[in-house]
Coordinates of C-alpha atoms and ligand atoms in Angstrom, one line a residue:
M1 CA -143.7 -140.0 154.5
S2 CA -142.8 -138.8 157.8
V3 CA -144.6 -138.5 161.4
A4 CA -145.2 -134.8 160.9
G5 CA -148.2 -133.9 162.3
K6 CA -149.3 -137.2 163.9
H7 CA -150.3 -138.1 167.0
I8 CA -148.9 -141.4 168.6
L9 CA -150.5 -143.1 171.7
L10 CA -147.5 -144.6 173.0
I11 CA -148.0 -147.8 175.4
I12 CA -145.2 -148.4 177.6
S13 CA -145.4 -151.6 179.1
G14 CA -143.1 -153.4 182.0
G15 CA -139.8 -154.6 180.3
I16 CA -136.5 -153.8 180.5
A17 CA -136.5 -152.2 177.1
A18 CA -138.9 -149.8 178.3
Y19 CA -135.9 -147.3 178.6
K20 CA -135.8 -147.3 174.9
A21 CA -139.3 -145.4 174.7
I22 CA -137.3 -142.5 175.9
T23 CA -135.3 -142.5 172.7
L24 CA -138.5 -143.1 170.6
I25 CA -140.4 -140.4 171.9
R26 CA -137.5 -137.9 170.9
L27 CA -137.5 -139.4 167.5
I28 CA -140.8 -139.2 167.1
Q29 CA -141.0 -135.4 168.2
K30 CA -137.8 -134.5 166.0
G31 CA -139.7 -136.0 162.8
G32 CA -142.5 -133.6 164.0
G33 CA -144.7 -136.0 165.8
T34 CA -146.7 -135.6 169.2
V35 CA -147.1 -138.1 171.7
Q36 CA -149.1 -139.2 174.6
A37 CA -147.8 -141.7 176.9
I38 CA -149.7 -144.7 179.0
L39 CA -147.6 -146.4 181.5
T40 CA -148.5 -149.9 182.6
E41 CA -147.9 -150.6 186.1
G42 CA -144.9 -152.8 185.4
A43 CA -143.5 -149.8 183.3
R44 CA -143.5 -147.9 186.3
H45 CA -141.0 -149.6 187.7
F46 CA -138.4 -149.3 184.7
V47 CA -139.2 -145.5 183.6
S48 CA -140.3 -142.6 185.6
P49 CA -144.0 -141.4 185.0
L50 CA -142.0 -137.8 185.4
T51 CA -139.4 -138.4 182.7
I52 CA -142.0 -139.4 180.2
S53 CA -144.3 -136.8 181.0
T54 CA -141.8 -133.9 180.8
L55 CA -140.4 -135.4 177.6
C56 CA -144.1 -135.8 175.8
G57 CA -145.1 -132.2 177.3
R58 CA -148.3 -133.9 178.7
P59 CA -148.8 -136.4 181.8
A60 CA -148.1 -140.0 181.5
L61 CA -151.6 -141.7 182.3
S62 CA -151.7 -144.8 184.2
E63 CA -154.8 -145.2 186.1
L64 CA -158.1 -146.5 184.5
F65 CA -160.2 -144.8 187.2
D66 CA -158.8 -141.4 187.2
L67 CA -162.1 -139.4 187.8
T68 CA -160.8 -135.9 186.6
R69 CA -159.2 -137.4 183.5
E70 CA -162.4 -139.4 182.4
A71 CA -164.4 -136.4 182.7
Q72 CA -162.0 -134.2 180.3
I73 CA -161.1 -137.0 178.3
G74 CA -162.2 -140.6 178.7
H75 CA -160.3 -143.9 177.6
I76 CA -162.3 -144.6 174.4
E77 CA -161.4 -140.9 173.6
L78 CA -157.9 -141.3 174.5
S79 CA -157.5 -144.4 172.4
R80 CA -159.1 -142.7 169.1
S81 CA -157.7 -139.2 169.2
A82 CA -154.4 -140.8 168.2
D83 CA -153.3 -141.5 164.3
L84 CA -151.5 -144.7 165.5
V85 CA -151.2 -146.7 168.8
V86 CA -147.8 -147.9 169.6
V87 CA -147.2 -150.6 172.0
A88 CA -143.1 -150.3 173.1
P89 CA -142.0 -152.3 174.4
A90 CA -145.0 -155.0 174.1
T91 CA -144.2 -157.7 176.7
A92 CA -145.7 -161.4 176.6
N93 CA -147.6 -160.2 179.2
I94 CA -149.6 -157.4 177.4
L95 CA -149.4 -159.3 174.2
A96 CA -151.4 -162.2 175.8
R97 CA -154.0 -159.8 177.2
M98 CA -154.2 -158.0 173.9
A99 CA -155.0 -161.2 172.4
N100 CA -157.6 -162.3 174.9
G101 CA -159.3 -158.9 174.9
L102 CA -158.6 -158.2 178.6
A103 CA -159.5 -154.7 179.7
D104 CA -158.0 -154.5 183.3
D105 CA -155.7 -151.6 183.2
L106 CA -155.9 -148.0 181.1
A107 CA -153.6 -149.6 179.0
T108 CA -155.6 -152.8 177.7
T109 CA -158.8 -151.1 177.8
C110 CA -157.6 -148.2 175.2
L111 CA -156.2 -151.4 173.1
L112 CA -159.7 -153.1 173.3
A113 CA -161.4 -149.9 172.7
T114 CA -159.6 -148.5 170.0
I115 CA -160.5 -148.2 166.0
T116 CA -156.9 -147.1 165.2
P117 CA -154.2 -149.1 164.0
V118 CA -152.1 -150.8 166.6
L119 CA -148.1 -151.4 166.0
A120 CA -146.4 -153.6 168.4
A121 CA -142.9 -154.0 169.3
P122 CA -142.4 -157.3 171.4
A123 CA -139.9 -157.4 173.8
M124 CA -139.2 -160.3 176.0
N125 CA -136.8 -163.4 176.8
V126 CA -136.1 -165.9 173.8
R127 CA -137.8 -168.8 175.4
M128 CA -140.9 -166.7 176.2
W129 CA -140.9 -165.4 172.7
E130 CA -140.5 -168.9 171.7
A131 CA -143.5 -170.6 173.8
P132 CA -146.3 -172.0 172.4
A133 CA -148.7 -169.7 174.2
T134 CA -146.6 -166.6 173.0
R135 CA -146.9 -167.8 169.1
R136 CA -150.3 -168.6 169.5
N137 CA -151.1 -165.0 170.8
I138 CA -149.1 -163.4 168.1
E139 CA -150.8 -165.5 165.5
T140 CA -154.4 -164.3 167.0
L141 CA -153.2 -160.4 166.9
R142 CA -151.7 -160.7 162.9
R143 CA -154.9 -162.2 162.3
D144 CA -156.8 -159.3 164.1
G145 CA -154.8 -156.8 162.1
I146 CA -151.9 -155.7 164.8
G147 CA -148.7 -154.9 163.1
F148 CA -145.3 -155.8 164.3
V149 CA -142.1 -154.6 164.5
G150 CA -139.2 -156.8 165.3
P151 CA -138.2 -158.5 167.8
D152 CA -134.3 -158.4 167.1
E153 CA -132.0 -161.2 167.4
G154 CA -129.3 -160.7 169.9
D155 CA -127.8 -160.7 173.5
M156 CA -130.4 -160.0 175.9
A157 CA -130.7 -158.3 179.5
C158 CA -130.9 -161.7 181.1
G159 CA -127.8 -163.0 179.4
E160 CA -129.2 -165.3 176.8
Y161 CA -129.2 -164.9 173.2
G162 CA -131.9 -165.2 170.4
A163 CA -134.8 -163.5 169.2
G164 CA -136.8 -161.4 171.7
R165 CA -134.9 -157.8 172.0
M166 CA -136.9 -155.1 171.2
A167 CA -136.4 -153.3 167.6
E168 CA -134.1 -150.3 168.2
P169 CA -136.3 -147.0 168.5
E170 CA -135.1 -145.9 164.8
G171 CA -136.2 -149.4 163.7
I172 CA -139.5 -148.8 165.4
L173 CA -139.9 -145.1 163.7
G174 CA -139.1 -146.6 160.7
A175 CA -142.1 -149.2 160.8
I176 CA -144.2 -146.0 162.1
E177 CA -143.1 -144.0 159.1
D178 CA -144.0 -147.0 157.1
H179 CA -147.5 -147.1 158.3
F180 CA -148.1 -143.5 157.2
A181 CA -146.7 -144.0 154.0
R182 CA -148.9 -146.9 153.1
G183 CA -152.1 -145.2 154.0
A184 CA -155.0 -146.5 155.5
G185 CA -156.0 -149.0 152.5
P186 CA -155.8 -152.4 152.9
R187 CA -152.4 -154.2 152.2
P188 CA -152.5 -156.7 149.0
L189 CA -150.9 -159.5 151.1
A190 CA -152.7 -159.2 154.3
G191 CA -153.8 -162.8 155.5
K192 CA -151.2 -164.5 153.4
T193 CA -148.6 -166.6 155.2
I194 CA -145.3 -166.8 153.3
I195 CA -142.2 -168.8 154.0
V196 CA -138.6 -167.4 153.4
T197 CA -135.8 -169.5 153.5
S198 CA -132.4 -167.1 153.7
G199 CA -128.8 -166.9 154.3
P200 CA -126.2 -169.9 154.5
T201 CA -126.6 -173.1 156.4
R202 CA -123.5 -174.2 158.6
E203 CA -122.5 -178.1 158.2
P204 CA -120.6 -179.1 161.4
I205 CA -117.2 -181.2 160.9
D206 CA -116.9 -181.3 164.3
P207 CA -118.0 -179.2 167.5
V208 CA -115.8 -176.0 166.4
R209 CA -115.6 -176.5 162.6
Y210 CA -118.1 -176.6 160.0
V211 CA -118.6 -176.0 155.9
S212 CA -120.8 -173.3 154.7
N213 CA -120.7 -170.2 152.0
A214 CA -120.7 -166.7 151.9
S215 CA -124.5 -165.9 151.6
S216 CA -125.1 -162.6 153.4
G217 CA -128.9 -163.3 153.7
R218 CA -129.2 -159.5 152.1
Q219 CA -131.9 -160.7 149.2
G220 CA -133.8 -163.1 151.6
T221 CA -134.0 -160.2 154.3
A222 CA -135.2 -157.8 151.8
I223 CA -137.7 -160.1 150.3
A224 CA -138.9 -160.9 154.0
E225 CA -139.1 -156.8 154.8
A226 CA -141.0 -156.3 151.4
L227 CA -143.6 -158.9 152.0
A228 CA -144.3 -158.0 155.6
R229 CA -144.7 -154.4 154.5
Q230 CA -147.7 -155.7 152.1
G231 CA -149.3 -157.0 155.0
A232 CA -147.9 -160.6 154.6
H233 CA -147.2 -163.0 157.9
V234 CA -143.7 -163.9 157.1
R235 CA -141.8 -167.1 158.5
F236 CA -138.2 -166.3 158.1
I237 CA -136.4 -169.4 158.1
T238 CA -132.7 -168.3 158.3
G239 CA -129.1 -169.6 158.7
P240 CA -126.4 -168.0 160.5
A241 CA -126.4 -164.9 158.0
E242 CA -125.1 -161.3 158.5
F243 CA -128.5 -159.8 157.5
A244 CA -130.9 -162.2 159.4
A245 CA -133.2 -159.6 161.4
P246 CA -136.2 -158.4 159.0
Q247 CA -138.4 -156.3 160.8
G248 CA -142.1 -157.5 161.2
C249 CA -141.6 -161.2 160.6
D250 CA -141.1 -164.2 162.8
I251 CA -137.9 -165.3 162.8
I252 CA -136.6 -169.0 162.9
P253 CA -132.8 -169.5 163.2
V254 CA -131.6 -172.4 161.9
Q255 CA -127.8 -173.9 161.3
T256 CA -127.8 -177.0 159.1
A257 CA -129.7 -177.8 156.4
V258 CA -131.6 -180.7 158.1
E259 CA -132.7 -178.3 160.5
M260 CA -133.8 -175.8 157.9
E261 CA -136.0 -178.7 156.5
A262 CA -137.7 -179.2 159.5
A263 CA -138.5 -175.7 160.3
V264 CA -139.8 -175.4 156.7
K265 CA -142.1 -178.3 157.3
A266 CA -143.1 -176.9 160.7
A267 CA -143.9 -173.5 159.2
L268 CA -146.3 -175.0 156.6
P269 CA -149.1 -174.5 155.7
A270 CA -148.4 -171.3 153.6
H271 CA -149.9 -169.7 150.7
A272 CA -146.3 -169.3 149.2
A273 CA -142.9 -170.3 149.8
I274 CA -139.8 -168.5 148.8
F275 CA -136.3 -170.1 148.9
T276 CA -133.4 -167.9 148.6
A277 CA -131.2 -169.8 151.3
A278 CA -127.9 -170.9 149.7
V279 CA -128.1 -174.5 151.3
A280 CA -125.2 -176.5 151.4
D281 CA -125.4 -179.3 148.9
W282 CA -123.6 -181.8 151.0
R283 CA -122.9 -182.3 154.7
V284 CA -120.4 -184.2 156.7
A285 CA -122.0 -187.8 157.4
H286 CA -120.5 -188.2 160.6
P287 CA -119.5 -185.1 162.4
A288 CA -117.0 -185.5 165.1
N289 CA -118.5 -185.4 168.6
A290 CA -115.1 -183.8 169.8
K291 CA -113.0 -181.6 168.5
L292 CA -110.6 -183.5 165.7
K293 CA -107.3 -183.5 166.8
K294 CA -103.8 -183.1 164.6
D295 CA -101.8 -186.2 164.7
A296 CA -98.0 -186.0 164.9
A297 CA -97.6 -186.5 160.9
A298 CA -100.8 -183.6 160.7
T299 CA -102.5 -185.8 158.3
A300 CA -105.6 -184.3 156.9
P301 CA -108.9 -186.2 158.0
D302 CA -110.8 -188.2 155.4
L303 CA -114.3 -186.7 155.4
E304 CA -116.9 -188.6 154.2
F305 CA -119.8 -186.2 152.6
T306 CA -123.3 -187.2 152.1
A307 CA -126.1 -185.0 150.2
N308 CA -128.3 -182.5 151.9
P309 CA -132.4 -182.7 151.4
D310 CA -133.2 -180.5 148.4
I311 CA -135.7 -178.5 150.9
L312 CA -137.3 -176.5 147.6
A313 CA -137.9 -179.6 145.6
G314 CA -139.3 -181.6 148.5
V315 CA -142.2 -178.5 149.1
A316 CA -142.5 -177.9 145.5
Q317 CA -143.7 -181.8 144.9
L318 CA -145.8 -181.9 148.0
P319 CA -149.3 -183.4 147.1
Q320 CA -152.0 -180.6 146.1
G321 CA -153.8 -179.6 149.6
E322 CA -150.1 -179.5 151.2
R323 CA -148.2 -177.7 148.8
P324 CA -148.0 -173.8 148.9
E325 CA -149.9 -172.4 146.0
L326 CA -146.7 -170.6 144.9
V327 CA -143.3 -172.1 145.3
I328 CA -140.3 -169.6 144.2
G329 CA -136.6 -170.8 143.8
F330 CA -133.5 -169.0 143.2
A331 CA -130.5 -170.2 140.8
A332 CA -126.9 -168.7 141.4
E333 CA -124.9 -169.8 138.0
T334 CA -121.7 -169.0 136.7
G335 CA -122.6 -169.0 132.8
N336 CA -125.2 -170.4 130.7
L337 CA -127.9 -168.7 132.7
E338 CA -131.2 -169.2 130.8
T339 CA -130.6 -172.9 130.1
H340 CA -129.7 -173.6 133.6
A341 CA -132.5 -171.8 134.9
R342 CA -134.9 -173.7 132.7
N343 CA -133.8 -176.9 134.0
K344 CA -133.5 -176.1 137.3
L345 CA -137.2 -174.5 137.1
A346 CA -138.4 -177.8 135.6
R347 CA -136.0 -180.0 137.9
K348 CA -137.4 -178.9 141.0
G349 CA -141.0 -178.4 140.2
C350 CA -141.1 -174.6 141.2
D351 CA -143.6 -172.2 139.8
W352 CA -141.1 -169.0 139.5
L353 CA -137.7 -168.9 139.3
L354 CA -135.3 -166.0 139.7
A355 CA -131.8 -166.8 138.4
N356 CA -128.6 -164.6 138.9
D357 CA -125.3 -164.8 137.7
V358 CA -122.8 -165.0 140.5
S359 CA -119.3 -165.1 138.3
P360 CA -116.3 -164.3 140.4
G361 CA -115.9 -160.2 139.8
S362 CA -120.1 -160.0 139.6
G363 CA -120.4 -159.0 143.0
V364 CA -123.6 -160.3 143.5
F365 CA -122.6 -163.1 146.2
G366 CA -122.6 -160.8 149.4
G367 CA -123.2 -157.5 147.5
T368 CA -126.3 -154.9 147.4
D369 CA -126.7 -155.4 143.6
T370 CA -127.9 -158.1 141.1
R371 CA -129.4 -159.0 137.5
I372 CA -132.6 -161.3 137.6
L373 CA -133.6 -163.3 134.9
F374 CA -137.1 -164.0 135.9
L375 CA -138.6 -167.4 134.7
D376 CA -142.3 -167.6 135.3
G377 CA -143.6 -171.1 133.6
E378 CA -142.3 -170.7 129.9
K379 CA -142.0 -166.7 130.1
V380 CA -138.2 -165.5 130.8
S381 CA -137.8 -161.8 131.4
D382 CA -134.5 -159.9 132.0
W383 CA -135.2 -157.6 134.9
G384 CA -131.7 -155.6 134.0
P385 CA -129.4 -154.4 136.9
Q386 CA -131.0 -153.6 140.0
T387 CA -130.5 -153.3 143.7
K388 CA -131.7 -156.4 145.7
R389 CA -134.0 -154.2 147.5
E390 CA -135.5 -153.2 143.9
V391 CA -135.6 -157.1 143.2
A392 CA -137.4 -157.8 146.5
D393 CA -140.4 -155.2 145.9
R394 CA -140.6 -156.4 142.3
L395 CA -141.1 -159.8 143.4
V396 CA -143.7 -159.0 146.0
Q397 CA -145.6 -156.7 143.2
H398 CA -145.6 -160.0 141.2
L399 CA -147.1 -162.1 144.0
A400 CA -149.6 -159.4 144.9
N401 CA -150.7 -159.3 141.6
H402 CA -150.9 -163.4 141.5
F403 CA -153.0 -163.3 144.5
A404 CA -155.2 -160.5 143.4
G405 CA -155.9 -162.9 140.4
G406 CA -154.0 -160.7 137.9
A407 CA -150.9 -162.7 137.1
Ligands
LIG1 O1 -129.6 -176.5 143.3 P1 -129.6 -175.4 143.5 O2 -128.7 -175.4 145.0 O3 -128.9 -174.4 142.6 O4 -131.1 -174.7 143.8 C1 -131.1 -173.3 144.4 C2 -132.4 -172.9 144.8 O5 -133.0 -174.4 145.6 C3 -132.5 -172.2 145.7 O6 -134.0 -171.7 145.9 C4 -132.4 -172.6 147.1 O7 -133.0 -171.9 148.2 C5 -133.1 -174.2 147.0 N1 -132.3 -175.0 147.6 C6 -132.8 -176.1 148.6 N2 -132.4 -176.8 149.2 C7 -131.0 -177.3 148.9 C8 -130.4 -176.7 147.8 C9 -130.9 -175.8 147.1 O8 -134.0 -175.4 149.1 N3 -130.6 -178.3 149.3

């Protein structure tokens, strides 16, 4: 489904990412859609209303008390005539105003008055994104049914690194297209909070060296995105991975298994938890505070290892009331898949287990394709060769069936 024939009300708020709104407008128009823009007072410092008006082929609006326009098309009409309202960039400030129902300018008045779905693309400094007040506001807005795309993790204009960078215009267009493809019906996982762990963990030896593995995070990212598309509120806890920025999810980056365990505990309660991370089984017991130096004889250091917590088993064995209704694990094996998978399901105490064969030459670790043996209690089914995205969609369909009472 494309944006052809769709009319988008684009609210541009005042952040450095406002310049990307120009590309977004062009992409929507290239796809056959039309755009009416509203600029907040702050946005006018970052992009010129004239540029936006010229691009959109209609005046970019800012003033709430513009009598000529109110006489022609009032703010209520403005907010309702669109097929979708997109806030990009959505600063911490406009999100706070939206979460609290403020209507102190044209942008927030339209947002409060609208009965049209709203999609927001947050953009802010990483500390602002992680601030408890922003967390609360995002939570409130999700509950109110606001959709989110991004933010991404990366270098920021302020020189810091982290989550808070606005999704790229192509990603925002993708989320807009997804919205129209889904139609107006309720999404099956709306109102469900789901934790996903993903990627490898990185266990330090000293400040510059670590023990890790080759997990790309591809499967976890595909699952998180598929869950978000079905309306779930996803808490994505990821080690340092190549694929670590699923659209529309809360992204919680961690390094070590111990940090991942703490992040999972902090993300509870949840309706379901899916453990795709390739957690290191051991960590160096006493990482050095300074870089280990080679001595004259270049003797190898004697590293002592200690076991990492089993995060999945810990959550699966939580008392009722604290335990998510569904706890789902993965198993990567190199032979005897079914036997190992059955044992693992029982030993860990999870509800479902997805096992795959990662023998050398299978290309599963880090690759796009896999073959899942799915264990649901006593039942075992072979899903056959599939892409990791297809696995994600099938798993998410199972979850949706479960929560609808059908599985
Ligand atoms: O025991 P094994 O590592 O094979 O188990 C794999 C499953 O357990 C995966 O779902 C993985 O994410 C999870 N796991 C975990 N914490 C660990 C080890 C594995 O959550 N320390």
